[in-house]
CSV table of C-alpha atoms and ligand atoms in Angstrom, one decimal:
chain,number,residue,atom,x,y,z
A,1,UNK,CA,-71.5,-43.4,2.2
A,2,UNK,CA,-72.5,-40.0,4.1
A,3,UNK,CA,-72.5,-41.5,7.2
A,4,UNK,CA,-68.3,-43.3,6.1
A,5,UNK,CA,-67.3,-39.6,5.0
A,6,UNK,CA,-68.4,-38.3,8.8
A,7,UNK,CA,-66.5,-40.8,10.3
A,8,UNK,CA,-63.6,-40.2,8.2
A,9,UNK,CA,-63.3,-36.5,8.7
A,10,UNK,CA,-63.7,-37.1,12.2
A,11,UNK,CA,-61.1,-39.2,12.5
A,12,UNK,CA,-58.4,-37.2,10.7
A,13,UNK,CA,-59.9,-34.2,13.1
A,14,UNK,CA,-59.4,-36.5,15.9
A,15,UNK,CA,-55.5,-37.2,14.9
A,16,UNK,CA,-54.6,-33.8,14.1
A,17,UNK,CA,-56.0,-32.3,17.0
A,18,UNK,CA,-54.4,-34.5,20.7
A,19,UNK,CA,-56.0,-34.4,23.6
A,20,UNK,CA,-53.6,-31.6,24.6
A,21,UNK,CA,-55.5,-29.3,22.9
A,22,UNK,CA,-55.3,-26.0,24.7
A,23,UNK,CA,-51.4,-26.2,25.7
A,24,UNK,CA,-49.8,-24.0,23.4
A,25,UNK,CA,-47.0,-25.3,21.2
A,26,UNK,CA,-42.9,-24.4,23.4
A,27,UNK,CA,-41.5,-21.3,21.3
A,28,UNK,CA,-38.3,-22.9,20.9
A,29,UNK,CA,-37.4,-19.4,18.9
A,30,UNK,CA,-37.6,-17.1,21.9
A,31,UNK,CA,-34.6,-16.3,23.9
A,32,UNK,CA,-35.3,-15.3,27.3
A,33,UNK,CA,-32.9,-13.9,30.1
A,34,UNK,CA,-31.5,-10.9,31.5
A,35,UNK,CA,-30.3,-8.0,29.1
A,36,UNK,CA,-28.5,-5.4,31.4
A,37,UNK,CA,-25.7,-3.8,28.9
A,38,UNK,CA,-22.4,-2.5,30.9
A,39,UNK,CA,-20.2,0.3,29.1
A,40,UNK,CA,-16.7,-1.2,27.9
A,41,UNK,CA,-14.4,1.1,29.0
A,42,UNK,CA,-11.0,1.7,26.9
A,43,UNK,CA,-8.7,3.3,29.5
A,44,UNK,CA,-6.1,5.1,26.9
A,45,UNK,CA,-2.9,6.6,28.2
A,46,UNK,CA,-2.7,10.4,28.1
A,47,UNK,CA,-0.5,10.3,25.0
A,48,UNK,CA,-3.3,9.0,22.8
A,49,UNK,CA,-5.7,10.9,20.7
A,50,UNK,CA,-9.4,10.3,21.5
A,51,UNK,CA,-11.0,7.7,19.8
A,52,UNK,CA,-13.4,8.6,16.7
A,53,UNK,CA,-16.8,7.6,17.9
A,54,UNK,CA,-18.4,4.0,16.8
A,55,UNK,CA,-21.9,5.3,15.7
A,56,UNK,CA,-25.1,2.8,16.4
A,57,UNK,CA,-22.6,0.4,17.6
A,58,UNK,CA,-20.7,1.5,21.3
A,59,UNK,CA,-18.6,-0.8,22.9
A,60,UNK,CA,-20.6,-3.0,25.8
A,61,UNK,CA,-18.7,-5.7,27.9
A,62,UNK,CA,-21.1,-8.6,26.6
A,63,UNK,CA,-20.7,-7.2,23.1
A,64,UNK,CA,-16.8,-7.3,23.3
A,65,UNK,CA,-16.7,-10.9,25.4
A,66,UNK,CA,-18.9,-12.2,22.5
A,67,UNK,CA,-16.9,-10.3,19.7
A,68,UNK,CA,-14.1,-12.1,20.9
A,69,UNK,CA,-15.8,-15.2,20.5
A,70,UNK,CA,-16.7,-15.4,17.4
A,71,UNK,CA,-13.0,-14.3,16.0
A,72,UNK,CA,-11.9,-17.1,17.9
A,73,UNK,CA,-14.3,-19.8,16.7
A,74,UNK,CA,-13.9,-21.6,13.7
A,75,UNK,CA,-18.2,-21.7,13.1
A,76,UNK,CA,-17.7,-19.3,10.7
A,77,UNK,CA,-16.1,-20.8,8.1
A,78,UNK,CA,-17.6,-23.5,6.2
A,79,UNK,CA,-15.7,-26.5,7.5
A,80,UNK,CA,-15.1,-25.7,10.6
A,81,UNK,CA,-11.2,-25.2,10.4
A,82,UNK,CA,-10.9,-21.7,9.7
A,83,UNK,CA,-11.2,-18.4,12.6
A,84,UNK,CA,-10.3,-15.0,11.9
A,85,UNK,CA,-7.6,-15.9,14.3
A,86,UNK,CA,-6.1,-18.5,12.3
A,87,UNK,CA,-5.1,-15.6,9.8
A,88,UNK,CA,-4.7,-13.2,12.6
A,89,UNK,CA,-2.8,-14.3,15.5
A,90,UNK,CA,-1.9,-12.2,18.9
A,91,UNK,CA,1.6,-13.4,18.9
A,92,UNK,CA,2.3,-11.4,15.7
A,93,UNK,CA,0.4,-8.4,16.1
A,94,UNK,CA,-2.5,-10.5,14.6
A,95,UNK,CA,-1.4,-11.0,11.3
A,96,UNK,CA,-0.1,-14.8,10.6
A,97,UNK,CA,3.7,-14.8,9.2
A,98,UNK,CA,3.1,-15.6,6.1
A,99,UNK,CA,3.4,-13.4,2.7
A,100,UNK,CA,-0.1,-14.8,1.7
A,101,UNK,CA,-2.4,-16.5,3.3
A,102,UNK,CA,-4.4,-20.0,2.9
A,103,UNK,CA,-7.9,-20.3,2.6
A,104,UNK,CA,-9.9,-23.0,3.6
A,105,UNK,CA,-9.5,-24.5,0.0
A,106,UNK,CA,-5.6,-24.0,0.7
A,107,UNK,CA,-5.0,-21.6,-2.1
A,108,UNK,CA,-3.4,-18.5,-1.3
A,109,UNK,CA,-4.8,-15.0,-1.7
A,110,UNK,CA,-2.9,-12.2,-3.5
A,111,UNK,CA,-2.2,-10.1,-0.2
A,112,UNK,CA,-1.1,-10.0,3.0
A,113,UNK,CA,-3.0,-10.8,6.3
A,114,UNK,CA,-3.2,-6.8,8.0
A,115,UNK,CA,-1.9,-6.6,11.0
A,116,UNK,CA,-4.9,-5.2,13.8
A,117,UNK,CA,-4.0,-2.6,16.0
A,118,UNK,CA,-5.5,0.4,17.1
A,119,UNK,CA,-8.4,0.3,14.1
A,120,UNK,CA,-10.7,2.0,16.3
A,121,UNK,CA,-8.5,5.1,15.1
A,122,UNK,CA,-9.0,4.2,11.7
A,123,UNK,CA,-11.7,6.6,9.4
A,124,UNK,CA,-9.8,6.4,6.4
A,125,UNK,CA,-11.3,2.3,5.0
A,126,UNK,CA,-10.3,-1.1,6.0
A,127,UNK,CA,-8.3,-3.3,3.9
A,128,UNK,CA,-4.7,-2.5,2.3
A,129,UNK,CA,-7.4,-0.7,-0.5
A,130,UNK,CA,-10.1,1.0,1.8
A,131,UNK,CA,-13.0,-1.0,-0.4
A,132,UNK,CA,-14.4,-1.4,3.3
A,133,UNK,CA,-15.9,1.8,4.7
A,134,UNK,CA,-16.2,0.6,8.1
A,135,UNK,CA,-15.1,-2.6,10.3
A,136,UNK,CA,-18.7,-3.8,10.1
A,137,UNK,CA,-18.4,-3.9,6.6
A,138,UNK,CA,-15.1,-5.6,7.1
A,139,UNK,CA,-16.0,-8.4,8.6
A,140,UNK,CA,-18.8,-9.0,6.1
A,141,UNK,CA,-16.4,-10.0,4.0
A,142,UNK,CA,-14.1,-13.3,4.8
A,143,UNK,CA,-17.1,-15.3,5.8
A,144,UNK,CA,-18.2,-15.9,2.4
A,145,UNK,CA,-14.6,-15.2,0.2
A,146,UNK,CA,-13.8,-18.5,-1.5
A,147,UNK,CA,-10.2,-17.6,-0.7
A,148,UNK,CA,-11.2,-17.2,3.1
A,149,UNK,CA,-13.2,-19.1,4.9
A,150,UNK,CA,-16.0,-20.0,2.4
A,151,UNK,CA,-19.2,-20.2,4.0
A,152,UNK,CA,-22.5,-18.4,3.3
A,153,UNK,CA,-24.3,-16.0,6.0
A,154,UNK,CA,-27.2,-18.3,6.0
A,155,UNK,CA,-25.5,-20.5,6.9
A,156,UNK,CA,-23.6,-19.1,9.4
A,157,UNK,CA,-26.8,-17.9,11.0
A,158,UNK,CA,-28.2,-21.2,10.8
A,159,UNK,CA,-25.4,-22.5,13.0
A,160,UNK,CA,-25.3,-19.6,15.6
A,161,UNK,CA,-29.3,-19.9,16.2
A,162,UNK,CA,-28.7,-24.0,17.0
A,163,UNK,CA,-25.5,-23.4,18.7
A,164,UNK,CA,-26.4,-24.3,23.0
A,165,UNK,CA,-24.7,-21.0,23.7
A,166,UNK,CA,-24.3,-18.2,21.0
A,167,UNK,CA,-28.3,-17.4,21.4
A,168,UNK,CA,-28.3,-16.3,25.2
A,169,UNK,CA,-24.7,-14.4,24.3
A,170,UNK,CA,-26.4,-12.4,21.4
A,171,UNK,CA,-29.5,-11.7,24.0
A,172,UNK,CA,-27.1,-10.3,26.4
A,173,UNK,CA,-25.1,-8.0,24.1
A,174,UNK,CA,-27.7,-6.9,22.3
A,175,UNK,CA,-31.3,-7.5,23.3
A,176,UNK,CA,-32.3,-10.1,21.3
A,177,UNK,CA,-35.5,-12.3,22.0
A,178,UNK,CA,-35.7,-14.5,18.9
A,179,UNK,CA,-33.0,-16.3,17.9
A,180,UNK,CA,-34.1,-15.6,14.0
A,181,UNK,CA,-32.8,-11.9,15.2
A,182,UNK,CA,-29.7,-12.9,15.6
A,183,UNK,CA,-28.4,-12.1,12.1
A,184,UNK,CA,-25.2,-11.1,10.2
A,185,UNK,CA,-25.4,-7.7,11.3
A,186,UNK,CA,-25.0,-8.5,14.6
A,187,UNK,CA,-22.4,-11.1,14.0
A,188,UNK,CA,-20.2,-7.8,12.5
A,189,UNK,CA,-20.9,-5.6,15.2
A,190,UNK,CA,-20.0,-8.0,18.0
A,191,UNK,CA,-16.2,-8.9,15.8
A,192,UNK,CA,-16.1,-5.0,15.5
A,193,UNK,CA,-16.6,-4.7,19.2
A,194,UNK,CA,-13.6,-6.6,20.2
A,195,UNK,CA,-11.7,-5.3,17.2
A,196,UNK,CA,-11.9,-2.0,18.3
A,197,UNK,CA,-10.6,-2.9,21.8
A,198,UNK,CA,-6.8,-4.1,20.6
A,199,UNK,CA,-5.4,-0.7,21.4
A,200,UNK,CA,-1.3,-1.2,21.5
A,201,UNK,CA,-0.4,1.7,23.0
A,202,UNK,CA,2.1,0.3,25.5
A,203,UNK,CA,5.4,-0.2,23.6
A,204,UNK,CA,9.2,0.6,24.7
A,205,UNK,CA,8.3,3.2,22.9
A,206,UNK,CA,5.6,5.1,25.2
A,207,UNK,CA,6.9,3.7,27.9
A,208,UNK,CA,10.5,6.2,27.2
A,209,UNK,CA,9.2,9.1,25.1
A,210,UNK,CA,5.8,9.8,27.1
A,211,UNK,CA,5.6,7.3,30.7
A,212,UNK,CA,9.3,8.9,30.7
A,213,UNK,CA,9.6,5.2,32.6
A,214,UNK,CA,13.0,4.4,31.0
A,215,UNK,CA,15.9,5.5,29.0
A,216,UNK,CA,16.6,5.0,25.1
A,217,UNK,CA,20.0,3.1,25.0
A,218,UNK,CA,22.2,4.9,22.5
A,219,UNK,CA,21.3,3.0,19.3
A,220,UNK,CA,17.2,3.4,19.9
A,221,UNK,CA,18.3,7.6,20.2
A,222,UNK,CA,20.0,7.3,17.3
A,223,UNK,CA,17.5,5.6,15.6
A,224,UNK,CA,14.7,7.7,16.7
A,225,UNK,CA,16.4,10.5,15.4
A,226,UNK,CA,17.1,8.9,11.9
A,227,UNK,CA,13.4,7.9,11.7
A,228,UNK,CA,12.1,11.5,12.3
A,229,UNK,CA,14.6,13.8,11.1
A,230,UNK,CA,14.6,14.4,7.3
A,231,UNK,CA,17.7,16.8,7.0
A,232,UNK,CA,20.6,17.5,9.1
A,233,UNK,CA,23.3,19.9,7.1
A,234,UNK,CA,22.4,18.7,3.5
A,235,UNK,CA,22.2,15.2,4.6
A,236,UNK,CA,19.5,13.8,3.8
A,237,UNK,CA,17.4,11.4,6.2
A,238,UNK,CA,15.0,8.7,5.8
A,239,UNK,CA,11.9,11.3,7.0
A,240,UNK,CA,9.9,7.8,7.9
A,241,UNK,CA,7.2,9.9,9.9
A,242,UNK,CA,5.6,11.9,6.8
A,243,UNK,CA,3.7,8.7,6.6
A,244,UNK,CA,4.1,7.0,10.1
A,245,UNK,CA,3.8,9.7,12.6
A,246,UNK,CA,3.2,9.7,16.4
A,247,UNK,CA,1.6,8.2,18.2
A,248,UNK,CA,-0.3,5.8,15.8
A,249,UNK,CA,2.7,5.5,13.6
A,250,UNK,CA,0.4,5.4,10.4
A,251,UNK,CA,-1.9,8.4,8.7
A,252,UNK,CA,-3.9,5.6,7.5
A,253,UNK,CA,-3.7,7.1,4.0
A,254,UNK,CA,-2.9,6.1,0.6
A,255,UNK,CA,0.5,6.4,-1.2
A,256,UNK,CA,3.3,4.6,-3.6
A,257,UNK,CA,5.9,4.0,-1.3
A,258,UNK,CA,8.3,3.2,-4.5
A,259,UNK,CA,7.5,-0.5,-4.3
A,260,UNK,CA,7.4,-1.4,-8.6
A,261,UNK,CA,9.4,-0.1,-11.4
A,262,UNK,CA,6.6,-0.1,-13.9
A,263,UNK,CA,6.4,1.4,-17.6
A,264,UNK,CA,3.0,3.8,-16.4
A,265,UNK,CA,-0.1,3.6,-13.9
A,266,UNK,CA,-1.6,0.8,-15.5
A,267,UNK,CA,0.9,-1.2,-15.3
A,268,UNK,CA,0.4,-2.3,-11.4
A,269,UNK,CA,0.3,-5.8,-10.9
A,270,UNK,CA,-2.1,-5.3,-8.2
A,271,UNK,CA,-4.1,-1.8,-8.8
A,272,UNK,CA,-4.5,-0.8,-4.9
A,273,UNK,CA,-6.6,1.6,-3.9
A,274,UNK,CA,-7.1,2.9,-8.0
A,275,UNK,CA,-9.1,0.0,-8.2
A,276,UNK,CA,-11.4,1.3,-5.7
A,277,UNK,CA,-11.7,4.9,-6.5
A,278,UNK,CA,-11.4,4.5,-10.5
A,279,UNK,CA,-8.7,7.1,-10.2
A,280,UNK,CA,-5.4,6.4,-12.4
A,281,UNK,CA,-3.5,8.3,-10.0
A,282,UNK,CA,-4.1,6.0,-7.2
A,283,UNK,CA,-2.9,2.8,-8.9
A,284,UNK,CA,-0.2,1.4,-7.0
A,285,UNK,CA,-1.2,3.4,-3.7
A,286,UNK,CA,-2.0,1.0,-0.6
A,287,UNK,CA,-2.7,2.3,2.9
A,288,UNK,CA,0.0,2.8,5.3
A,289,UNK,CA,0.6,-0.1,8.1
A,290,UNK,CA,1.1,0.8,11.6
A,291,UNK,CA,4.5,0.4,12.5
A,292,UNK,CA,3.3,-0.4,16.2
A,293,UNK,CA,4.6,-4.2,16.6
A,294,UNK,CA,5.7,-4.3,13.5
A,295,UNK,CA,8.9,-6.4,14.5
A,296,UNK,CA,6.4,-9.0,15.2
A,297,UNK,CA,4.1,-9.0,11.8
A,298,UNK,CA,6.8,-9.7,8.7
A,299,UNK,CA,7.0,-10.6,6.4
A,300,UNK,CA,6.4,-6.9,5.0
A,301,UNK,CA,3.8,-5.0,2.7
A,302,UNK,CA,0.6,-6.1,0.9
A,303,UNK,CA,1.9,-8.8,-1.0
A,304,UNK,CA,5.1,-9.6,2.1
A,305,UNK,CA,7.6,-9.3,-0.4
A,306,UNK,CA,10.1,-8.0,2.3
A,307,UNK,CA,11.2,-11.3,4.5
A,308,UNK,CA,12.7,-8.6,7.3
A,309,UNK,CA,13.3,-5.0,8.2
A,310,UNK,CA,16.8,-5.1,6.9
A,311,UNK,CA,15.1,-5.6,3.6
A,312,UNK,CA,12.4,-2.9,4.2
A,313,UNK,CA,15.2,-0.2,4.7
A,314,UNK,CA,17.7,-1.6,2.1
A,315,UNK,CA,14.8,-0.9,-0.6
A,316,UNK,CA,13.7,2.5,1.1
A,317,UNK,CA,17.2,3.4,0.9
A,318,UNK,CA,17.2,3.3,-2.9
A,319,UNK,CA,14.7,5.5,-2.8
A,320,UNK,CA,11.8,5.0,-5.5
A,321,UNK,CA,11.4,4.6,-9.3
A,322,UNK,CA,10.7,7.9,-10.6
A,323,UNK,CA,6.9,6.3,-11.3
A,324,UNK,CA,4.6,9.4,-11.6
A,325,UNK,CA,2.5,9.0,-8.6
A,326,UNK,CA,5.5,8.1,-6.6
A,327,UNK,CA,5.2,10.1,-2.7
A,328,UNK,CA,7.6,13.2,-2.8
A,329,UNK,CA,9.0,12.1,0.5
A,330,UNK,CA,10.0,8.7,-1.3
A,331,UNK,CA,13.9,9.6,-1.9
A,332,UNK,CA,17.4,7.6,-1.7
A,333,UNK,CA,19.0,8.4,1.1
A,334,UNK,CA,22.6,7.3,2.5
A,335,UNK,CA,21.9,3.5,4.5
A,336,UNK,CA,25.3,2.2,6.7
A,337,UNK,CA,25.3,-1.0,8.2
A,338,UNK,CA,25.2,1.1,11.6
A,339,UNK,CA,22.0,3.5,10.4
A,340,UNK,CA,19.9,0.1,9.9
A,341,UNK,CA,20.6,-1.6,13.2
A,342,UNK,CA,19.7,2.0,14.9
A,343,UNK,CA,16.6,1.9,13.1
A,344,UNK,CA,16.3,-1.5,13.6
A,345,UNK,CA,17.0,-1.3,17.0
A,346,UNK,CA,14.0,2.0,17.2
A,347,UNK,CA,11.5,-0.2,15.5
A,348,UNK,CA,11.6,-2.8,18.2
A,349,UNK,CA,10.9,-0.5,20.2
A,350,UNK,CA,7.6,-0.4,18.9
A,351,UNK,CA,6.9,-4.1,20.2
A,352,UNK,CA,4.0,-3.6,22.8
A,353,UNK,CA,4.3,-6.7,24.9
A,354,UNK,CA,1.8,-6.0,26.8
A,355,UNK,CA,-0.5,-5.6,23.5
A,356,UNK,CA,1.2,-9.2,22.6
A,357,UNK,CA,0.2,-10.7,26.2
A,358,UNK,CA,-3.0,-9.1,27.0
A,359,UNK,CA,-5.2,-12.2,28.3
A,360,UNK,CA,-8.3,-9.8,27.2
A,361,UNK,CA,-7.3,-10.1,23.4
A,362,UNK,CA,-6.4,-14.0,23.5
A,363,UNK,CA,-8.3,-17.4,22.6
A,364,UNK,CA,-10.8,-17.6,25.0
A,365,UNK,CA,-12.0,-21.2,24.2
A,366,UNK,CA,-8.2,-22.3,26.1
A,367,UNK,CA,-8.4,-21.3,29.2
B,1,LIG,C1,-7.4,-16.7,5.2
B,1,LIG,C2,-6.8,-15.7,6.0
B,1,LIG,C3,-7.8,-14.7,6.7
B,1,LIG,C4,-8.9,-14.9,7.4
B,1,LIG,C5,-9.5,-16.3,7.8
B,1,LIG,C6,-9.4,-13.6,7.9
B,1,LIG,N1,-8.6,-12.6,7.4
B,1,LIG,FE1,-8.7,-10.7,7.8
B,1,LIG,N2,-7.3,-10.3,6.4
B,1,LIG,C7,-6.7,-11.2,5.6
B,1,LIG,C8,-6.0,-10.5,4.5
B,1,LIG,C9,-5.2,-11.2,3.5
B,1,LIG,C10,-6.3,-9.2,4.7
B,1,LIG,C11,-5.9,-8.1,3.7
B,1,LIG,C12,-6.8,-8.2,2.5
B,1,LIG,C13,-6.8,-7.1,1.5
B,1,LIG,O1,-6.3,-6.0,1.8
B,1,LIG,O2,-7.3,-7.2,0.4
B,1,LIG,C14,-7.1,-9.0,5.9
B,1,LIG,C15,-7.5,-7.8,6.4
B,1,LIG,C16,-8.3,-7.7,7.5
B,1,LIG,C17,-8.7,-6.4,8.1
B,1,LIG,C18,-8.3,-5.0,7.7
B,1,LIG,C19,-7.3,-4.4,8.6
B,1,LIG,C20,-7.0,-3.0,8.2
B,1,LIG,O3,-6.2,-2.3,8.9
B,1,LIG,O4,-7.5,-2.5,7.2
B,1,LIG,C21,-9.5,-6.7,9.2
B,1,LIG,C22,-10.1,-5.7,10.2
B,1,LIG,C23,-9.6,-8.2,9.2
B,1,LIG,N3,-8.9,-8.7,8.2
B,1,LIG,C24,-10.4,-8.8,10.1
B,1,LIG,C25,-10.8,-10.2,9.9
B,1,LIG,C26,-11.9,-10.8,10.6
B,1,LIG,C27,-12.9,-10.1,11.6
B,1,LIG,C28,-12.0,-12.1,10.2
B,1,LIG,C29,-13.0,-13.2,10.5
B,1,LIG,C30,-14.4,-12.8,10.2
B,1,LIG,C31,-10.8,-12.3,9.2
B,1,LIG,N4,-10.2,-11.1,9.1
B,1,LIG,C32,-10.5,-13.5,8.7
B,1,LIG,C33,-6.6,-12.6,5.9
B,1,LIG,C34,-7.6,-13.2,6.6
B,2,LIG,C1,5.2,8.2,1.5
B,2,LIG,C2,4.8,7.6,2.7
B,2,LIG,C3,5.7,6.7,3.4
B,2,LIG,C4,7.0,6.9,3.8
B,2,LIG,C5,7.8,8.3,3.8
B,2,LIG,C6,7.5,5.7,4.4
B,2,LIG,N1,6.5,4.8,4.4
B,2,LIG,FE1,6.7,2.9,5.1
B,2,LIG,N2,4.9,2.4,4.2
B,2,LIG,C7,4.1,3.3,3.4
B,2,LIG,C8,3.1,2.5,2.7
B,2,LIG,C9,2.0,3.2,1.9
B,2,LIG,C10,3.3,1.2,3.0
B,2,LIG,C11,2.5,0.0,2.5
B,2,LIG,C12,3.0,-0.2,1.0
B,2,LIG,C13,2.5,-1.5,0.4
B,2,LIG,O1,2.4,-2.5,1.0
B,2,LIG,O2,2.3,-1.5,-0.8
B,2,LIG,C14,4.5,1.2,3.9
B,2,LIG,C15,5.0,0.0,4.5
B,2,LIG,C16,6.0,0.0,5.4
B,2,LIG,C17,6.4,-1.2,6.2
B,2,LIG,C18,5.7,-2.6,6.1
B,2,LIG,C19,4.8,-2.7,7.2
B,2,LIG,C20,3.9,-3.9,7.1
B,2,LIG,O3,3.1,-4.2,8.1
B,2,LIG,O4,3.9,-4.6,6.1
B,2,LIG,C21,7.5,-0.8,6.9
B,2,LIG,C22,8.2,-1.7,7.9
B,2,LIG,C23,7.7,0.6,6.7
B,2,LIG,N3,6.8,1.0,5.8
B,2,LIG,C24,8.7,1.3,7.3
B,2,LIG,C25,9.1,2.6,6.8
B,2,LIG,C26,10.3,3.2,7.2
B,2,LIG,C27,11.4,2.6,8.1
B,2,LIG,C28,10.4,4.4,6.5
B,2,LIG,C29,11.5,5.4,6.5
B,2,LIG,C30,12.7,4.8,5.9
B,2,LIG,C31,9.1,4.5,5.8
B,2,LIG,N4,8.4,3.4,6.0
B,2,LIG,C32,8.7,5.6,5.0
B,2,LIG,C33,4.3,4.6,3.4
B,2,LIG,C34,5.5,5.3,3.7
């Protein structure tokens, strides 16, 4: 019996132990590889402000090239058929066309896919609300929204640490040496990265008022001029630029732009920004788009109720609603079928084809 219980243990000691008994086990969780961070450098024209800084997160070439992959790739989402890109496109100023967009479950959220450009200069919150502080905290966000693309962080962790390539990327922009380090946070960051490199700043626009390259034709003057000026005699003018002034053409703040003709402040359909701040007075308030590109992103305004720009003036025109928290500058003002195609005709100049076209900002998995 003793002598059957030696032999026994033996054996099992024999089985779990192989002959190759002083060969340690592969780490198959450490990354290895150069990590040799380059600045990214955003060359801005003289005619933009300086950018706000990014704290714990500057911009490094790896960080950007692997920002840009992971907006790209549809690994994020939970069955693989859903990128940020799919809801934000370069062709239209990364938003997608549509008044609301799809999810992966093909419903519809209630608002409209934000265009992205130039949210580096953004301090003000993300999101037609601001319930995002910062774009890391942004991008937190569509991974797991049912509504978006549905997936779980663990999961999308699990996937990036077994993916052949992401590991080494991760290493590279940010030091890593275990791929269980490679976690949300840096996900974020590296999306943040390359979102804060689509600077449009390279329009028609720039290139006439400040490059002083070319000459407004006569309806782009006249449009300018309608789109700044608020008052010439007693004539009243649309005043556009309280809200979206030079250069960014956005102060990134809150306001009713005269949108709803409701009873009181409760009676938004969609609260806005009172929502976020608990504030009555902000019901109904969103944050002001960029008008850079914005002939390319319509339809128009957090839910895309406006199919075109003709339709955006046509309602500014009418002026607002007399709803209290309406903005002051919100006020009728005299529309001819010649003031809209000037306007028109100034707010294409906004386009930024080289913004449009940059091969930096495009789908790097078609080459
Ligand atoms: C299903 C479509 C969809 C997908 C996928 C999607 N977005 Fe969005 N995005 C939206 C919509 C809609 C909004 C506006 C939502 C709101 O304000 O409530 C938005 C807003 C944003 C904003 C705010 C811009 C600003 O000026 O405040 C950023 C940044 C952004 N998205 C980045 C991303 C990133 C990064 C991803 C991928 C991780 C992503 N989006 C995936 C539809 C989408
Ligand atoms: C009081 C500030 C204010 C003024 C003045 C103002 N806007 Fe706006 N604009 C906004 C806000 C806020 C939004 C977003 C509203 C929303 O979606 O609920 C907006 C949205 C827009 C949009 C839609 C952009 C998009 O991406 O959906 C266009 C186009 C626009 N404004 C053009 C103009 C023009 C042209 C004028 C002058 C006639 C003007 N705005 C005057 C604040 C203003």
């Amino acid at each position: 019996m003793r002598y059957t219980l030696f032999f026994l243990i033996g054996m099992s000691f024999l089985a779990c132990k192989p002959d190759k008994k002083d060969e340690p086990k592969p780490d198959t969780d450490l990354i290895t590889g150069t990590y040799a961070p380059e600045d990214y450098p955003l060359n801005l024209p003289k005619w933009m402000p300086p950018l706000p800084a990014s704290p714990g997160n500057s911009l490094t070439k790896a960080g950007v090239a692997l920002g840009r992959m992971l907006f790209y790739d549809p690994i994020l989402s939970r069955d693989s058929t859903q990128a940020c890109a799919t809801c934000h496109q370069q062709a239209k100023a990364f938003t997608d066309g549509l008044a609301t967009s799809p999810g992966i479950r093909g419903q519809n959220g209630t608002r409209s896919a934000m265009p992205l450009v130039n949210l580096a200069y953004n301090t003000r919150g993300f999101f037609w609300d601001g319930r995002s502080v910062a774009l890391e905290d942004q991008a937190l966000l569509p991974i797991e929204d049912h509504l978006e693309m549905d997936d779980t962080w663990e999961n999308v962790e699990r996937k990036l640490r077994r993916h052949k390539d992401y590991p080494q990327q991760f290493r590279q922009a940010f030091g890593i040496s275990r791929k269980t380090e490679l976690t949300r946070d840096l996900v974020v960051k590296a999306i943040s990265q390359f979102e804060r490199t689509l600077i449009s700043a390279y329009s028609r626009y720039d290139r006439v008022v400040w490059a002083k390259e070319d000459f407004p034709t006569d309806e782009e003057q006249r449009g300018l001029e309608l789109f700044f000026i608020e008052y010439a005699g007693n004539q009243a003018h649309p005043g556009c630029s309280h809200c979206h002034f030079n250069p960014l053409f956005t102060d990134n703040n809150y306001h009713n732009n005269g949108l709803d003709n409701v009873p009181n402040l409760n009676a938004f359909k969609d609260l806005g920004r009172g929502k976020i701040t608990g504030f009555m007075t902000d019901n109904g308030r969103f944050r002001t788009p960029s008008l850079r590109n914005v002939a390319l992103s319509a339809p128009y305004m957090h839910d895309g109720r406006f199919k075109n720009l003709e339709e955006v003036l046509e309602n500014y025109s009418r002026g607002g609603h007399g709803v209290a928290n309406e903005d002051a500058n919100i006020m009728a003002f005299p529309l001819t079928q010649q003031d809209k195609s000037d306007l028109i005709a100034f707010l294409k100049m906004l386009t930024d084809t080289s913004f449009v076209n940059n091969p930096a900002f495009s789908n790097p998995f078609k080459r």
